[in-house]
XYZ file of C-alpha atoms in Angstrom:
480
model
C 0.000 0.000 0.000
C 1.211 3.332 -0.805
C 2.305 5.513 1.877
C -0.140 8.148 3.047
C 1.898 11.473 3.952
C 0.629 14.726 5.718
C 1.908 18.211 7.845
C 1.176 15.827 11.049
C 3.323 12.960 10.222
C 6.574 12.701 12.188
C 9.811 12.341 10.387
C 11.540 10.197 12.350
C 11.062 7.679 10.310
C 11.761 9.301 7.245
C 15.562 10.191 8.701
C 15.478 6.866 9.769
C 14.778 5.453 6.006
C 17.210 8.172 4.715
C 19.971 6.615 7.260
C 19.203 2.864 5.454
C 19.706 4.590 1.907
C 23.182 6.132 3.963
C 24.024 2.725 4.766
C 23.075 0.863 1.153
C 25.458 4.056 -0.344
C 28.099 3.244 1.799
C 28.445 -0.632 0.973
C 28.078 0.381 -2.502
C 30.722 2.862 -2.018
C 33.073 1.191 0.093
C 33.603 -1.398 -2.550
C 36.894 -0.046 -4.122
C 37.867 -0.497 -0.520
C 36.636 -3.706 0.182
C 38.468 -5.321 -2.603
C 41.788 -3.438 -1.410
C 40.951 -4.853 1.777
C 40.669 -8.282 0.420
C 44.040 -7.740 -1.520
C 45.734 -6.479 1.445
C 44.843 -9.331 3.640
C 46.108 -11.419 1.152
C 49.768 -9.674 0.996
C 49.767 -10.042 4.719
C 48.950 -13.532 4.683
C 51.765 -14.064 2.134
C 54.495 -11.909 3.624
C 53.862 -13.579 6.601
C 53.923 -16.601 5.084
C 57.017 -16.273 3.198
C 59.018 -14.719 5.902
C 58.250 -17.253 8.486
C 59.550 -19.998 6.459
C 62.976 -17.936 5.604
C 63.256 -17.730 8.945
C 63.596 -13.539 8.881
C 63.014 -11.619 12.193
C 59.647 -12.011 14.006
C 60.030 -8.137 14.613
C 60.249 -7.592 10.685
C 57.508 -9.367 9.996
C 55.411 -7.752 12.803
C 56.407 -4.431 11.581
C 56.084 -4.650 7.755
C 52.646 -6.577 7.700
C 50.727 -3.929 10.682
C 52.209 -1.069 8.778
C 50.216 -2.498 5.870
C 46.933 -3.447 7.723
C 46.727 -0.619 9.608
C 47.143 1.965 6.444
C 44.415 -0.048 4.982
C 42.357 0.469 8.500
C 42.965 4.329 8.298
C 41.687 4.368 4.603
C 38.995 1.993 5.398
C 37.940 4.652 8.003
C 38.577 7.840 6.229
C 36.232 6.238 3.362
C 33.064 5.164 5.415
C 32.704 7.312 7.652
C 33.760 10.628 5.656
C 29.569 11.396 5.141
C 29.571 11.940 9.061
C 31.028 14.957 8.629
C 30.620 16.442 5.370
C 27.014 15.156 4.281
C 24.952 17.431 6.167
C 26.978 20.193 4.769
C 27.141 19.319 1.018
C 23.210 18.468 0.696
C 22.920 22.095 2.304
C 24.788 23.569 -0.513
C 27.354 24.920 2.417
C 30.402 23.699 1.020
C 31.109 21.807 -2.574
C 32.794 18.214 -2.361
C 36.324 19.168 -3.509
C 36.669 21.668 -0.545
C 34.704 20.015 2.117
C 36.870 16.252 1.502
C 39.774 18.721 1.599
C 38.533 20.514 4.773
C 37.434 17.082 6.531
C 41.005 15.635 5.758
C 42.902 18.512 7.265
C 40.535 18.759 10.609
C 41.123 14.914 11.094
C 44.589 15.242 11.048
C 44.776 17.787 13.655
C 42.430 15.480 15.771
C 44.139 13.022 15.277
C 47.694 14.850 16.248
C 46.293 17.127 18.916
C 43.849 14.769 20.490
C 43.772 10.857 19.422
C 46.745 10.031 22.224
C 44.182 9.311 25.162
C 42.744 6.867 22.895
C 45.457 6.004 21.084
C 46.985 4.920 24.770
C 43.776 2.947 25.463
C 44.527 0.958 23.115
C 47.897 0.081 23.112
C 48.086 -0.733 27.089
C 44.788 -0.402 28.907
C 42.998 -3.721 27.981
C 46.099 -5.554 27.871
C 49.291 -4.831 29.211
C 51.641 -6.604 26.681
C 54.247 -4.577 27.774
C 56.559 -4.924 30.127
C 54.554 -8.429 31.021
C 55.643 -9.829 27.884
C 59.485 -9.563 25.496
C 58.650 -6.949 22.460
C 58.270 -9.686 19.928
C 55.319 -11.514 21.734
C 54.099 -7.737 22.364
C 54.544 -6.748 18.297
C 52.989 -10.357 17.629
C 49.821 -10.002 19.811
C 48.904 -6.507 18.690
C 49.389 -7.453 14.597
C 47.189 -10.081 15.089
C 44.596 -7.407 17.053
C 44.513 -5.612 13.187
C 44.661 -8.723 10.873
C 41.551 -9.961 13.277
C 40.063 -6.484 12.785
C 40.881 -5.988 9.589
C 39.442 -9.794 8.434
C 36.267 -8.646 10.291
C 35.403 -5.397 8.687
C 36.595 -6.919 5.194
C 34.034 -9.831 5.378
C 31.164 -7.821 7.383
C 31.216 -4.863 4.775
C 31.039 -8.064 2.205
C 27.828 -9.241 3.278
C 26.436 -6.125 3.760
C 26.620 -5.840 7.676
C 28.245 -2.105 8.820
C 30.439 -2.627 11.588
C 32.173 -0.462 13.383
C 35.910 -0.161 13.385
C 36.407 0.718 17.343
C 34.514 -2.030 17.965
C 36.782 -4.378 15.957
C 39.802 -2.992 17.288
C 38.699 -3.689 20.856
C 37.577 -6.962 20.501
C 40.947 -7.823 18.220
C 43.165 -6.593 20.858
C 41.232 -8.470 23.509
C 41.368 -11.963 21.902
C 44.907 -11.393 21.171
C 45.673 -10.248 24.334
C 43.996 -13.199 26.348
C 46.008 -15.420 24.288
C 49.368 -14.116 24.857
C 48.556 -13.635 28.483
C 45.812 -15.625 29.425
C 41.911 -14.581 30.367
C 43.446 -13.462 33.896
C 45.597 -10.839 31.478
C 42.810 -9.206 29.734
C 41.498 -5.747 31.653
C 37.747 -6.989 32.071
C 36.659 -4.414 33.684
C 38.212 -1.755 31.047
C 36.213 -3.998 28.666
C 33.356 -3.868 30.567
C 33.378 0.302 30.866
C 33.949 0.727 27.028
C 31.249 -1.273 25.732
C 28.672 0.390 28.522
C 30.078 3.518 26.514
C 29.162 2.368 23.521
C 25.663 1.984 24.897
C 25.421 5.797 26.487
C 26.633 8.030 24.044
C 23.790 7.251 21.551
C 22.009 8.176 24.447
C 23.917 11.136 25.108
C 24.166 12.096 21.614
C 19.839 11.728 21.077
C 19.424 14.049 24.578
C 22.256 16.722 23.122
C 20.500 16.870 19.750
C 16.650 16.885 21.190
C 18.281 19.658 23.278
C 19.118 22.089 20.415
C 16.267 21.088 17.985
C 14.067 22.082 20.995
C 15.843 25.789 21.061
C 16.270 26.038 17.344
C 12.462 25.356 16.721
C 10.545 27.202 19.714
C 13.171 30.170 19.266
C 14.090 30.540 15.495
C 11.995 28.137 13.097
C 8.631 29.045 14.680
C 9.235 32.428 15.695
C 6.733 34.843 14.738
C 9.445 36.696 13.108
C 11.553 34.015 12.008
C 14.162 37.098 10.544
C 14.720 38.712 13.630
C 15.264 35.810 15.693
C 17.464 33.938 13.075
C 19.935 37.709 13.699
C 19.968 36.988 17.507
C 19.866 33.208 17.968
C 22.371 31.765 14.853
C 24.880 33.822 15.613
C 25.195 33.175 19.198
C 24.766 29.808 18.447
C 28.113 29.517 15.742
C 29.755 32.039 18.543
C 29.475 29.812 21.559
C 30.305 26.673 18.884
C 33.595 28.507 17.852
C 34.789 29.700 20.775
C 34.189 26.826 23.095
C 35.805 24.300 20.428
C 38.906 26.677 20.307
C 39.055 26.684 24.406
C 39.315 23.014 23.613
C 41.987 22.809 20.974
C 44.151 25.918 23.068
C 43.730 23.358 25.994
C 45.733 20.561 24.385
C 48.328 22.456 22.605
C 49.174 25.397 24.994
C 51.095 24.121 28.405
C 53.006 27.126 30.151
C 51.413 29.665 32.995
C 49.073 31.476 31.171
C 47.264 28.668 29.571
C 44.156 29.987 30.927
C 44.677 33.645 29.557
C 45.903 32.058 26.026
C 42.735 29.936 25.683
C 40.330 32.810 26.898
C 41.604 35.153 24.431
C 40.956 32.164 21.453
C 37.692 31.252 22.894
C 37.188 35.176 21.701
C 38.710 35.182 18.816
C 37.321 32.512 17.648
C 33.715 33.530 18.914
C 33.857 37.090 17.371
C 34.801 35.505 13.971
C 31.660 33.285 13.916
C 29.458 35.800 15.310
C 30.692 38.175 12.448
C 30.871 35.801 9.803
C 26.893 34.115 10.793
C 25.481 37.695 11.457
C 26.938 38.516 7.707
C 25.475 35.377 6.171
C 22.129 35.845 8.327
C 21.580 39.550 6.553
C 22.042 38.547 3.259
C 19.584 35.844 3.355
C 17.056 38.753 4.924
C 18.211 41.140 2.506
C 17.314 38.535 -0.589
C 14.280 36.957 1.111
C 12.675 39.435 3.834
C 9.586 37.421 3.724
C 10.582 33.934 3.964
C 14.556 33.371 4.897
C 15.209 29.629 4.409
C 16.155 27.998 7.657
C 18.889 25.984 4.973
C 20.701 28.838 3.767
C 20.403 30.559 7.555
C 22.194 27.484 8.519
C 24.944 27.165 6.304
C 27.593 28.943 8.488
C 26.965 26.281 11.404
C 26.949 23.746 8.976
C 30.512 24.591 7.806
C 31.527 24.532 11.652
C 30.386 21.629 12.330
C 32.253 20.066 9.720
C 35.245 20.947 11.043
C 34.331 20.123 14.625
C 32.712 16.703 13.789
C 36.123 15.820 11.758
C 38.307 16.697 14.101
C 36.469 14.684 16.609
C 36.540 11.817 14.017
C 40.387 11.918 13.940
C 40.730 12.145 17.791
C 38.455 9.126 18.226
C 39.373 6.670 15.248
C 43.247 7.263 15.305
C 43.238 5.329 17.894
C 42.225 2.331 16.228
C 45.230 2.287 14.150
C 47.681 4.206 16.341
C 47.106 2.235 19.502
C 48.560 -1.496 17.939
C 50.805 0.266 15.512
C 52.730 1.959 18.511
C 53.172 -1.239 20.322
C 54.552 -2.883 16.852
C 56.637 0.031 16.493
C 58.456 0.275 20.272
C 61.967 -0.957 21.103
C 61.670 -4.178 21.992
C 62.944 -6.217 25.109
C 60.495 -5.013 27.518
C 60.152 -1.260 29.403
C 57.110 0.231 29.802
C 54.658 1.767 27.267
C 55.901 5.458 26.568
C 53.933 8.299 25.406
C 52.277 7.572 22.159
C 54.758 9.029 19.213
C 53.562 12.168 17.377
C 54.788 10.440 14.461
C 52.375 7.427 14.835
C 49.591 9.789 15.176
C 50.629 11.785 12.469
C 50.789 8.611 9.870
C 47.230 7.407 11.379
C 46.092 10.752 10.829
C 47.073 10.637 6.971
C 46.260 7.170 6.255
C 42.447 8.460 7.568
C 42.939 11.466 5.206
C 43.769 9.520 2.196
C 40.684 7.332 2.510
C 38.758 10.243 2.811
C 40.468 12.405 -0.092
C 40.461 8.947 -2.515
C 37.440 7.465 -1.458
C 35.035 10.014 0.226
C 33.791 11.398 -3.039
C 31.533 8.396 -4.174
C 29.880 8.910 -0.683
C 29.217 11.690 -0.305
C 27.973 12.494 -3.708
C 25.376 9.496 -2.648
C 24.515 10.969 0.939
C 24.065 14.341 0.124
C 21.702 13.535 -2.949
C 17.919 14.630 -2.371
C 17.351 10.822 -1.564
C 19.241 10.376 1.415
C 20.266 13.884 3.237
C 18.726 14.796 6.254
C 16.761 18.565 6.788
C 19.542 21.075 7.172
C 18.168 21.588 10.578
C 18.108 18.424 11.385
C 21.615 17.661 10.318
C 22.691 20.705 12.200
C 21.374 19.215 15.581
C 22.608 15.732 14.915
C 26.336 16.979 13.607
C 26.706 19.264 16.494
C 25.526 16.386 19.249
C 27.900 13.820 17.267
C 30.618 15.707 17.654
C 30.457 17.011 21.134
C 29.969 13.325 22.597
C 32.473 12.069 20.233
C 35.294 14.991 21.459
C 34.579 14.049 25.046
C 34.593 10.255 24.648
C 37.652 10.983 22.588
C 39.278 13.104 25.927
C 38.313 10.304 28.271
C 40.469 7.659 25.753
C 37.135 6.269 25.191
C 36.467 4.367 21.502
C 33.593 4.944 20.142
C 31.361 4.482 16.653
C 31.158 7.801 15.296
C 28.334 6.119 12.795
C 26.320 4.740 15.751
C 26.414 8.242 17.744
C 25.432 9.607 14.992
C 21.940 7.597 14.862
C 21.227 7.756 18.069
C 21.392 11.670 17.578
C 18.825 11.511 14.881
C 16.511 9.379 16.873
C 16.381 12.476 19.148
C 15.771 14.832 17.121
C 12.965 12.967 15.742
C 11.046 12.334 19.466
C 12.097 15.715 19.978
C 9.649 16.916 16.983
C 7.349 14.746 17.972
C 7.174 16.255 21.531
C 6.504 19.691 19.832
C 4.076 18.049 17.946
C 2.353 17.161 20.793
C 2.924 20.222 22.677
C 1.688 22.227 20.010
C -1.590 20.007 19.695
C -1.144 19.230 16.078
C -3.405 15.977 15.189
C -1.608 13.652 13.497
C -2.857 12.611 9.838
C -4.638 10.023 9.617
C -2.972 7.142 8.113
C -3.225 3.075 7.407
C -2.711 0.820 10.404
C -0.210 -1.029 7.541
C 2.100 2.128 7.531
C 1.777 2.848 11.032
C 3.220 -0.635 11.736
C 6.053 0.144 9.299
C 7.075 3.299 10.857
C 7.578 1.090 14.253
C 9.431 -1.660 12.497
C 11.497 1.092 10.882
C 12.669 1.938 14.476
C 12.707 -1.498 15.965
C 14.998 -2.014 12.822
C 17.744 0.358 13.518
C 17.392 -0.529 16.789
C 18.400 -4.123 16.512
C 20.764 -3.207 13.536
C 22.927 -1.218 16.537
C 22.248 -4.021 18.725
C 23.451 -6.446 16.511
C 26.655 -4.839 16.146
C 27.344 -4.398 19.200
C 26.430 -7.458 20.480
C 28.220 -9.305 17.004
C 31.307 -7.715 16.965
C 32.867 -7.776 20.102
C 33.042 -11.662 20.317
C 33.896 -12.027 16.686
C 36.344 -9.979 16.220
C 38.073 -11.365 19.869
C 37.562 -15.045 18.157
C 39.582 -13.959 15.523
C 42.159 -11.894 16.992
C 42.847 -15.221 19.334
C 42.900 -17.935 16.587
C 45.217 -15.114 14.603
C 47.485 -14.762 17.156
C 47.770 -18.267 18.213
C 48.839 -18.935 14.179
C 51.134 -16.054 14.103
C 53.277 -17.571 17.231
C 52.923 -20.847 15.990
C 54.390 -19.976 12.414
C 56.975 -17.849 13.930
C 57.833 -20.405 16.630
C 57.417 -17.695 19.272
């Protein structure tokens, strides 16, 4: 039966539909990857392989294969998840593709430089502690076998159609691998334990942060009885308080001496006077060209531009990790010492490898999430980029992996009971439509629901499987 639409109708489920189209694009763009993927595993496989039986270095073979995996991983990561950021922002008309892969590239290398070494050290030594417990080779060993398990997981989910989420891989490869070079008794459980409950809140967190400012971009702009005039005090604010507060943050990591606090006050202004100035400008315009009716889209288009840069710099703080956490481990001295602080260096090449996939691979993407089909309302896509990225940046400062993509759904899902509370409030009757399509619209829900679930619940245990039976061939074709 066809669907029955109407003014009343939520559209929840229509972001949730667009998010299925995001997710169909993305397997149909992640292809080229994929079949790298499937080619690198097979080079690492080989090299292994081939090395083993010449009886070269353990340590050469740990380094030269996870320097291959893991630029795969950081391409893999760039490619997929690249619509995050910049998707909101194309369909918008904010920012053309060229410029926005180029801006999304550059912002996740400064997360990932300024900000991925709390999860970056997660990683490498807080759900196993290879090292000193361990000699370096066993260490190198356990933590290429974390990626190849990771890597072989992602390759053959993304085959069958199942998205996955790379910082869930990654933990579960490093705890299989981990528990066999160590035992169960070596594995952190309870750091385990606290990451995947995270992976559980910040959906949460990210829905109550995006209901939050749909709530005060609706009651004090959208249905403002002069939507003009409130558009020229709210949006600007709005951009000011983004700019400044994310600059506070960035000052914070880079800045150490005694007047840290004066240095990041005076870029917290900065930065806040050059959004408010830059909004305010792009605000008059649109009431100078359409007095009447100023679209909330092109009103938008300055925060829309900010949040790509926020939301990709939180994407490089967050998923460096994934690659920078075993590759620093594979890359140490060997013969024991404790794990130092992460290498610039290691975060650096992370940060690239991300940037490549993006630059090489983002462009299919996004071109297929910002079409008319799949984009959400600028609005919308405002609230949802905004809450994404502030839950990813503090997960990100707490060494906490994350899935930027799952975040990122539970921020639409509250935006869309958030509309539907207005809805309410405002006494607007819902149309009347079939019982068929009301069923739908709840098994559209239940469905992304259990998709997340699935994951979740999926992942972890596979992806420890198959860093364990990795690791235990690794040793045993080494003879370690």
């Amino acid at each position: 039966m066809p669907r029955t639409e109407g003014p009343g109708f939520d559209t929840l489920h229509k972001d949730l539909d667009r998010l299925s189209h995001t997710e169909i694009a993305q397997m149909h763009a992640f292809r080229p990857v994929w079949r790298l993927g499937l080619s690198v595993l097979g080079l690492v496989g080989a090299l292994m392989l081939v090395l083993a039986l010449s009886g070269a270095a353990p340590g050469l073979v740990a380094v030269g294969s996870g320097l291959v995996v893991a630029a795969w991983l950081g391409m893999a990561i760039g490619a997929n998840d690249v619509a995050n950021s910049l998707g909101p922002a194309v369909g918008a008309g904010a920012i053309r593709i060229l410029p926005g892969l180029v801006l999304v590239a550059v912002a996740g290398i400064a997360g990932a430089v300024l900000a991925g070494d709390a999860v970056t050290a997660r990683l490498a030594g807080g759900i196993v502690k290879l090292v000193p417990l361990v000699d370096g080779t066993q260490a190198s060993m356990a933590m290429l076998a974390a990626l190849v398990g990771a890597a072989s997981w992602i390759t053959l989910a993304t085959g069958v159609g199942l998205p996955v989420s790379t910082s869930h891989s990654i933990v579960g490869g490093i705890t299989g691998a981990g528990a066999v070079t160590l035992g169960i008794g070596g594995v952190a459980w309870g750091t385990v334990a606290m990451i995947a409950s995270v992976w559980v809140v910040t959906p949460v967190l990210a829905g109550a942060i995006a209901a939050g400012l749909l709530v005060l971009l609706r009651t004090q702009v959208v249905d403002a009885a002069d939507r003009g005039a409130a558009a020229l005090r709210w949006l600007p604010a709005m951009v000011a308080l983004m700019c400044g507060l994310f600059a506070a943050y960035v000052t914070l990591l880079v800045v150490q001496s005694p007047l840290q606090l004066w240095v990041e006050l005076s870029a917290a202004a900065a930065a806040s006077v050059v959004g408010l100035l830059v909004t305010r400008r792009r605000v008059l315009r649109e009431l100078a060209e359409h007095p009447r009716k100023p679209s909330i889209k092109r009103l938008l288009r300055p925060a829309l531009l900010a949040g790509v840069v926020i939301l990709g710099f939180a994407h490089g703080a967050n998923d460096v990790g994934n690659i920078a956490g075993p590759l620093s481990v594979i890359l140490q001295e060997r013969g024991g010492g404790a794990v130092g602080p992460v290498p610039t260096l290691v975060l650096l090449g992370g940060g690239l490898s991300i940037a490549a996939g993006t630059l090489f691979f983002g462009r299919r993407l996004v071109n297929m999430v910002g079409s008319g089909i799949t984009k959400l309302n600028a609005g919308r896509a405002f609230c949802v980029s905004l809450a994404t990225a502030v839950t990813v940046l503090g997960a990100s400062h707490l060494g906490l992996p994350v899935s930027t993509t799952h975040v990122a759904v539970g921020g639409v899902f509250g935006v869309g009971f958030a509309r539907e509370w207005l809805d309410r409030r405002r006494n607007r009757p819902p149309a009347d439509m079939p019982v068929e399509e009301t069923q739908r619209r709840i098994l559209v829900r239940r469905s992304h629901v259990m998709t997340i679930t699935l994951a979740w619940l999926v992942t972890l245990p596979t992806t420890a499987t198959l860093g364990a039976v990795t690791c235990a061939l690794i040793f045993w074709l080494t003879g370690i």
